[in-house]
Tab-separated table of C-alpha atoms in Angstrom:
chain	number	residue	atom	x	y	z
A	1	ASP	CA	4.241	-6.911	-9.436
A	2	TYR	CA	2.594	-10.333	-9.061
A	3	SER	CA	5.952	-12.047	-9.324
A	4	PRO	CA	8.784	-13.475	-7.225
A	5	ILE	CA	10.471	-10.993	-4.967
A	6	PHE	CA	14.192	-10.364	-5.354
A	7	LYS	CA	17.082	-8.162	-4.302
A	8	LEU	CA	19.679	-6.497	-6.523
A	9	ASP	CA	22.913	-4.743	-5.558
A	10	LEU	CA	24.087	-1.388	-6.923
A	11	CYS	CA	25.437	-3.038	-10.084
A	12	SER	CA	22.073	-4.982	-10.710
A	13	LYS	CA	23.586	-8.251	-9.610
A	14	LEU	CA	20.998	-10.690	-8.130
A	15	LEU	CA	21.575	-11.206	-4.502
A	16	TRP	CA	18.574	-13.340	-3.680
A	17	LEU	CA	15.372	-14.553	-5.125
A	18	ASN	CA	12.310	-15.757	-3.308
A	19	GLN	CA	9.692	-17.699	-5.354
A	20	GLU	CA	7.715	-19.224	-2.488
A	21	SER	CA	4.703	-16.905	-3.193
A	22	ILE	CA	3.513	-14.383	-5.736
A	23	PHE	CA	4.333	-10.995	-4.351
A	24	HIS	CA	2.648	-7.732	-5.302
A	25	HIS	CA	2.019	-4.027	-4.439
A	26	SER	CA	3.867	-2.257	-1.642
A	27	LYS	CA	6.970	-3.102	0.189
A	28	MET	CA	7.304	-1.480	3.674
A	29	MET	CA	9.953	-1.790	6.392
A	30	ASP	CA	9.037	-2.193	9.992
A	31	HIS	CA	10.665	-1.117	13.313
A	32	ASP	CA	12.954	-4.272	13.203
A	33	GLY	CA	14.208	-3.787	9.721
A	34	ASN	CA	12.067	-6.469	8.238
A	35	ILE	CA	9.803	-5.882	5.172
A	36	TRP	CA	6.107	-6.406	4.827
A	37	VAL	CA	4.744	-7.177	1.527
A	38	PRO	CA	1.271	-8.454	0.125
A	39	ALA	CA	1.441	-11.886	-1.504
A	40	ARG	CA	-0.897	-14.451	-3.081
A	41	MET	CA	-0.800	-17.777	-1.191
A	42	PHE	CA	-0.307	-20.958	-3.122
A	43	PRO	CA	-1.058	-23.533	-2.096
A	44	TYR	CA	-4.036	-21.869	-0.293
A	45	SER	CA	-4.073	-21.286	3.404
A	46	GLN	CA	-5.711	-24.053	5.290
A	47	VAL	CA	-9.199	-22.711	5.755
A	48	ILE	CA	-9.410	-21.255	2.252
A	49	GLY	CA	-8.001	-24.531	0.749
A	50	ASN	CA	-10.576	-26.605	2.596
A	51	THR	CA	-13.449	-24.178	1.869
A	52	TYR	CA	-12.832	-23.028	-1.703
A	53	LYS	CA	-11.262	-26.074	-3.526
A	54	GLU	CA	-14.687	-26.940	-5.072
A	55	PHE	CA	-15.350	-23.510	-6.333
A	56	GLY	CA	-12.380	-22.759	-8.762
A	57	GLU	CA	-9.867	-19.953	-8.629
A	58	TYR	CA	-9.479	-17.792	-5.523
A	59	ASP	CA	-6.875	-15.098	-4.858
A	60	ASP	CA	-5.754	-15.809	-1.293
A	61	ASP	CA	-4.032	-12.643	-0.341
A	62	ALA	CA	-1.779	-12.689	2.573
A	63	ILE	CA	0.485	-10.414	4.604
A	64	VAL	CA	4.030	-11.617	4.561
A	65	LYS	CA	7.065	-10.534	6.602
A	66	ILE	CA	10.541	-11.200	5.058
A	67	ASP	CA	13.993	-10.396	6.397
A	68	LEU	CA	16.611	-8.532	4.426
A	69	ASP	CA	17.992	-11.973	3.074
A	70	GLY	CA	14.660	-12.779	1.563
A	71	LYS	CA	13.532	-15.379	4.156
A	72	ILE	CA	9.833	-15.502	5.071
A	73	LEU	CA	9.370	-14.977	8.762
A	74	TYR	CA	5.600	-14.685	8.983
A	75	ILE	CA	2.649	-15.293	6.635
A	76	GLU	CA	-1.133	-15.014	7.344
A	77	SER	CA	-4.134	-15.071	4.964
A	78	VAL	CA	-6.272	-11.882	5.153
A	79	SER	CA	-9.344	-13.924	4.388
A	80	GLU	CA	-8.490	-16.202	7.386
A	81	ILE	CA	-7.849	-13.002	9.551
A	82	LEU	CA	-11.342	-11.753	8.676
A	83	LEU	CA	-13.021	-15.157	9.229
A	84	LYS	CA	-11.214	-15.813	12.629
A	85	ASN	CA	-12.197	-12.356	13.865
A	86	LYS	CA	-15.787	-12.950	12.753
A	87	ILE	CA	-15.861	-9.907	10.598
A	88	ILE	CA	-16.811	-11.488	7.248
A	89	GLY	CA	-18.819	-14.716	7.189
A	90	ASP	CA	-17.981	-17.599	4.952
A	91	SER	CA	-20.653	-16.538	2.421
A	92	ILE	CA	-18.120	-14.300	0.665
A	93	PHE	CA	-16.125	-17.393	-0.362
A	94	PHE	CA	-19.090	-19.126	-2.017
A	95	ASN	CA	-20.227	-16.377	-4.447
A	96	LYS	CA	-17.566	-17.324	-6.895
A	97	ILE	CA	-15.813	-13.911	-6.819
A	98	SER	CA	-12.101	-14.765	-7.348
A	99	ASP	CA	-10.692	-11.626	-5.830
A	100	PRO	CA	-12.822	-10.433	-2.884
A	101	ILE	CA	-9.933	-9.094	-0.811
A	102	HIS	CA	-7.262	-7.390	-3.091
A	103	LEU	CA	-4.821	-6.385	-0.489
A	104	ASN	CA	-2.718	-3.472	-1.891
A	105	ASP	CA	-0.759	-1.903	0.990
A	106	ILE	CA	0.575	-2.814	4.463
A	107	GLU	CA	1.618	0.008	6.674
A	108	PRO	CA	3.552	-1.125	9.833
A	109	ALA	CA	3.402	1.084	13.024
A	110	LEU	CA	6.849	2.031	14.104
A	111	ASN	CA	6.109	3.233	17.610
A	112	ASN	CA	3.438	2.990	20.357
A	113	THR	CA	0.684	5.625	20.609
A	114	LYS	CA	-2.603	5.965	22.369
A	115	PHE	CA	-4.292	4.320	19.390
A	116	TRP	CA	-1.950	1.662	18.190
A	117	ASN	CA	1.098	-0.533	19.267
A	118	LYS	CA	4.417	-0.793	17.631
A	119	GLY	CA	4.290	-3.719	15.298
A	120	ASP	CA	0.519	-3.214	14.394
A	121	LEU	CA	-0.336	-3.203	10.683
A	122	PHE	CA	-2.756	-1.060	8.760
A	123	LEU	CA	-4.018	-3.079	5.785
A	124	SER	CA	-5.705	-1.501	2.688
A	125	ILE	CA	-8.262	-3.993	1.374
A	126	ARG	CA	-9.477	-2.556	-1.889
A	127	HIS	CA	-12.389	-4.740	-2.802
A	128	GLN	CA	-13.954	-4.460	0.659
A	129	SER	CA	-13.316	-0.563	0.618
A	130	THR	CA	-11.864	-1.051	4.152
A	131	ILE	CA	-8.800	-0.259	6.153
A	132	LEU	CA	-7.969	-3.022	8.642
A	133	HIS	CA	-6.034	-2.244	11.776
A	134	TYR	CA	-4.435	-5.611	12.665
A	135	ARG	CA	-2.208	-6.820	15.413
A	136	PRO	CA	-0.083	-9.825	14.327
A	137	SER	CA	1.107	-10.588	17.880
A	138	THR	CA	-2.454	-11.584	18.964
A	139	ASN	CA	-4.073	-12.234	15.560
A	140	LYS	CA	-6.665	-9.595	16.490
A	141	VAL	CA	-8.403	-6.967	14.388
A	142	ILE	CA	-8.234	-3.730	16.446
A	143	ASN	CA	-10.243	-1.581	14.008
A	144	TYR	CA	-12.308	-2.207	10.900
A	145	ILE	CA	-12.405	1.192	9.180
A	146	LYS	CA	-15.146	1.965	6.648
A	147	GLY	CA	-15.926	5.422	5.487
A	148	PRO	CA	-16.301	7.832	2.635
A	149	PHE	CA	-13.847	6.031	0.371
A	150	PHE	CA	-14.166	3.472	-2.349
A	151	MET	CA	-11.581	1.081	-3.837
A	152	GLN	CA	-8.854	2.897	-1.952
A	153	HIS	CA	-5.104	2.361	-2.499
A	154	ASP	CA	-2.358	3.286	-0.043
A	155	VAL	CA	-2.655	3.930	3.659
A	156	ASP	CA	0.032	5.902	5.668
A	157	ILE	CA	0.440	6.753	9.393
A	158	ILE	CA	0.983	10.489	9.350
A	159	SER	CA	0.781	11.444	13.140
A	160	GLU	CA	0.370	9.969	16.564
A	161	LYS	CA	-3.421	9.812	15.971
A	162	GLU	CA	-3.987	9.977	12.217
A	163	ILE	CA	-3.735	7.953	9.023
A	164	SER	CA	-4.050	9.138	5.473
A	165	ILE	CA	-6.018	7.059	2.860
A	166	PHE	CA	-5.718	7.517	-0.856
A	167	ASN	CA	-9.249	7.294	-2.062
A	168	ASN	CA	-9.529	6.199	-5.677
A	169	ASN	CA	-13.193	7.260	-5.373
A	170	ASN	CA	-14.069	4.480	-7.838
A	171	THR	CA	-17.784	3.936	-7.046
A	172	PRO	CA	-20.692	2.007	-8.648
A	173	LEU	CA	-22.083	5.449	-9.540
A	174	GLY	CA	-18.956	6.533	-11.432
A	175	ASN	CA	-15.240	7.232	-11.027
A	176	TYR	CA	-14.957	10.609	-9.411
A	177	ASN	CA	-11.843	12.648	-8.684
A	178	SER	CA	-9.298	10.895	-6.385
A	179	GLU	CA	-8.944	12.166	-2.816
A	180	VAL	CA	-6.619	12.104	0.067
A	181	LEU	CA	-8.611	11.466	3.241
A	182	ILE	CA	-7.316	12.035	6.840
A	183	TYR	CA	-8.843	9.757	9.517
A	184	ASN	CA	-8.483	11.033	13.118
A	185	PHE	CA	-8.641	8.149	15.704
A	186	GLU	CA	-9.373	10.591	18.479
A	187	THR	CA	-12.508	12.239	16.868
A	188	LYS	CA	-13.280	9.279	14.669
A	189	LYS	CA	-13.870	11.723	11.782
A	190	PHE	CA	-12.553	12.163	8.169
A	191	SER	CA	-11.270	15.199	6.513
A	192	LYS	CA	-9.737	15.928	3.048
A	193	LYS	CA	-6.252	17.264	2.259
A	194	PHE	CA	-5.888	19.749	-0.556
A	195	ASN	CA	-9.088	18.517	-2.188
A	196	ASP	CA	-9.734	21.851	-4.103
A	197	SER	CA	-6.274	21.501	-5.552
A	198	LEU	CA	-6.780	17.966	-6.708
A	199	ILE	CA	-10.067	18.921	-8.273
A	200	ASN	CA	-8.489	21.890	-10.071
A	201	GLU	CA	-5.784	19.491	-11.446
A	202	LYS	CA	-8.536	17.062	-12.575
A	203	PHE	CA	-6.698	14.437	-10.560
A	204	LYS	CA	-8.175	11.001	-11.112
A	205	THR	CA	-6.760	7.492	-11.186
A	206	TYR	CA	-9.126	4.542	-11.644
A	207	SER	CA	-6.828	2.168	-9.898
A	208	GLN	CA	-3.534	2.211	-7.796
A	209	GLY	CA	-2.124	5.649	-7.061
A	210	LEU	CA	-0.713	6.965	-3.744
A	211	SER	CA	-0.192	10.067	-1.580
A	212	GLU	CA	2.775	10.871	0.641
A	213	ILE	CA	2.471	13.686	3.126
A	214	LEU	CA	5.932	15.152	3.902
A	215	ASN	CA	7.211	16.485	7.237
A	216	ASP	CA	6.461	20.068	6.306
A	217	GLY	CA	2.938	19.339	5.366
A	218	SER	CA	3.472	19.388	1.574
A	219	MET	CA	2.167	16.383	-0.380
A	220	LEU	CA	3.094	14.189	-3.259
A	221	VAL	CA	0.407	12.456	-5.286
A	222	GLU	CA	0.683	9.777	-7.936
A	223	GLU	CA	-1.856	9.474	-10.697
A	224	GLN	CA	-0.675	5.964	-11.801
A	225	ASN	CA	-3.172	5.468	-14.743
A	226	LYS	CA	-1.967	8.693	-16.284
A	227	GLY	CA	1.633	8.484	-15.483
A	228	ARG	CA	1.601	11.723	-13.435
A	229	LEU	CA	3.262	13.025	-10.214
A	230	ILE	CA	2.382	16.376	-8.597
A	231	LEU	CA	3.930	17.883	-5.590
A	232	PHE	CA	1.869	20.397	-3.631
A	233	ASN	CA	3.558	22.714	-1.020
A	234	ASN	CA	2.024	22.921	2.446
A	235	LYS	CA	-0.361	25.633	1.184
A	236	GLY	CA	-1.772	23.257	-1.378
A	237	GLU	CA	-0.118	25.080	-4.331
A	238	LYS	CA	1.400	22.977	-7.152
A	239	GLU	CA	5.154	23.226	-6.972
A	240	TRP	CA	5.865	20.789	-9.885
A	241	GLU	CA	4.432	18.202	-12.155
A	242	TYR	CA	6.017	15.254	-13.864
A	243	VAL	CA	4.419	13.144	-16.646
A	244	ASN	CA	6.233	9.877	-17.474
A	245	LYS	CA	6.166	10.167	-21.217
A	246	ASP	CA	8.681	9.465	-24.052
A	247	LYS	CA	9.662	11.696	-26.998
A	248	ASN	CA	6.666	10.484	-28.890
A	249	ASN	CA	4.378	11.710	-26.119
A	250	ASP	CA	3.339	8.097	-25.273
A	251	VAL	CA	2.506	7.990	-21.468
A	252	TYR	CA	3.646	5.116	-19.282
A	253	PHE	CA	2.458	4.016	-15.855
A	254	ILE	CA	4.317	4.880	-12.736
A	255	SER	CA	4.046	2.907	-9.459
A	256	TRP	CA	4.937	3.443	-5.829
A	257	ALA	CA	6.940	6.604	-6.248
A	258	ARG	CA	8.899	7.583	-3.056
A	259	ILE	CA	10.143	10.894	-1.570
A	260	ILE	CA	13.516	10.658	0.168
A	261	GLU	CA	13.517	13.286	2.914
A	262	ASP	CA	16.565	12.034	4.801
A	263	ARG	CA	19.408	14.114	3.337
A	264	SER	CA	22.149	11.868	4.906
A	265	LEU	CA	20.624	8.929	2.953
A	266	LEU	CA	20.766	10.983	-0.149
A	267	ASP	CA	24.458	11.798	0.456
A	268	THR	CA	25.237	8.150	1.104
A	269	LEU	CA	23.462	7.065	-2.189
A	270	ARG	CA	25.333	9.752	-4.129
A	271	GLU	CA	28.772	8.543	-2.793
A	272	LYS	CA	27.885	4.884	-3.646
A	273	TYR	CA	26.967	5.829	-7.182
A	274	LYS	CA	29.958	8.090	-7.537
A	275	HIS	CA	32.417	5.344	-6.465
A	276	ASN	CA	30.623	2.313	-8.021
A	277	LYS	CA	32.655	-0.212	-9.808
A	278	CYS	CA	30.050	-1.710	-11.986
A	279	LYS	CA	31.120	-2.987	-15.472
A	280	SER	CA	29.576	-1.083	-18.244
């Protein structure tokens, strides 16, 4: 996190290293097999460089598309996206806040629906408490989604008309239990998934964290600050819990946990590990 991006093979041999930017947070594959990842631009993008150079440090978060060989195919400053779409005025860049955007997730749309196009992106902008629905092909913001969420982390497409939002619920009034919100583009309304279960588990993470809703309606949640994973079945009942701690009961962070539902992929991975020829 906040580092160069690189690829290792099964034996941990370095295949490539990209140091053109400072990459961070999620890494998501799109319909073309390319990877979208947040990054900090340096040098700054043109508008930010011209605007902010007199005011000190600025975290110029950007959306970046790289191919599987680590080559950057596309890069765009989120601040410039907001300025060019006349969503945020330039006043935000003169108040000496070094990190007004804080991009923490890029979710690519893999197919066309009534509400988005294949290739669209959903961006989680933490410090604006906003989900941005953006179309790179036209440089247009399609939806600017505000709602009952604060300092959110992780956005997922979960149906042809819905996204889920992991709400850290970190408000100026206090840090409440984290929530998983569902936004319906058809009704333009929010609902909560398994909220009673999350409250019962005292589930709360001040920063980061994620949710992943599986095909059968069950849900994985990650409580990053407390090193905990919980899987709820499709009735909201806890199936299992994992805490990332050592033999001394010291707890360690976890970050961007994944559920692999594709059994054929699991079989492929097992075979690769079984027949690997790595030197010990």
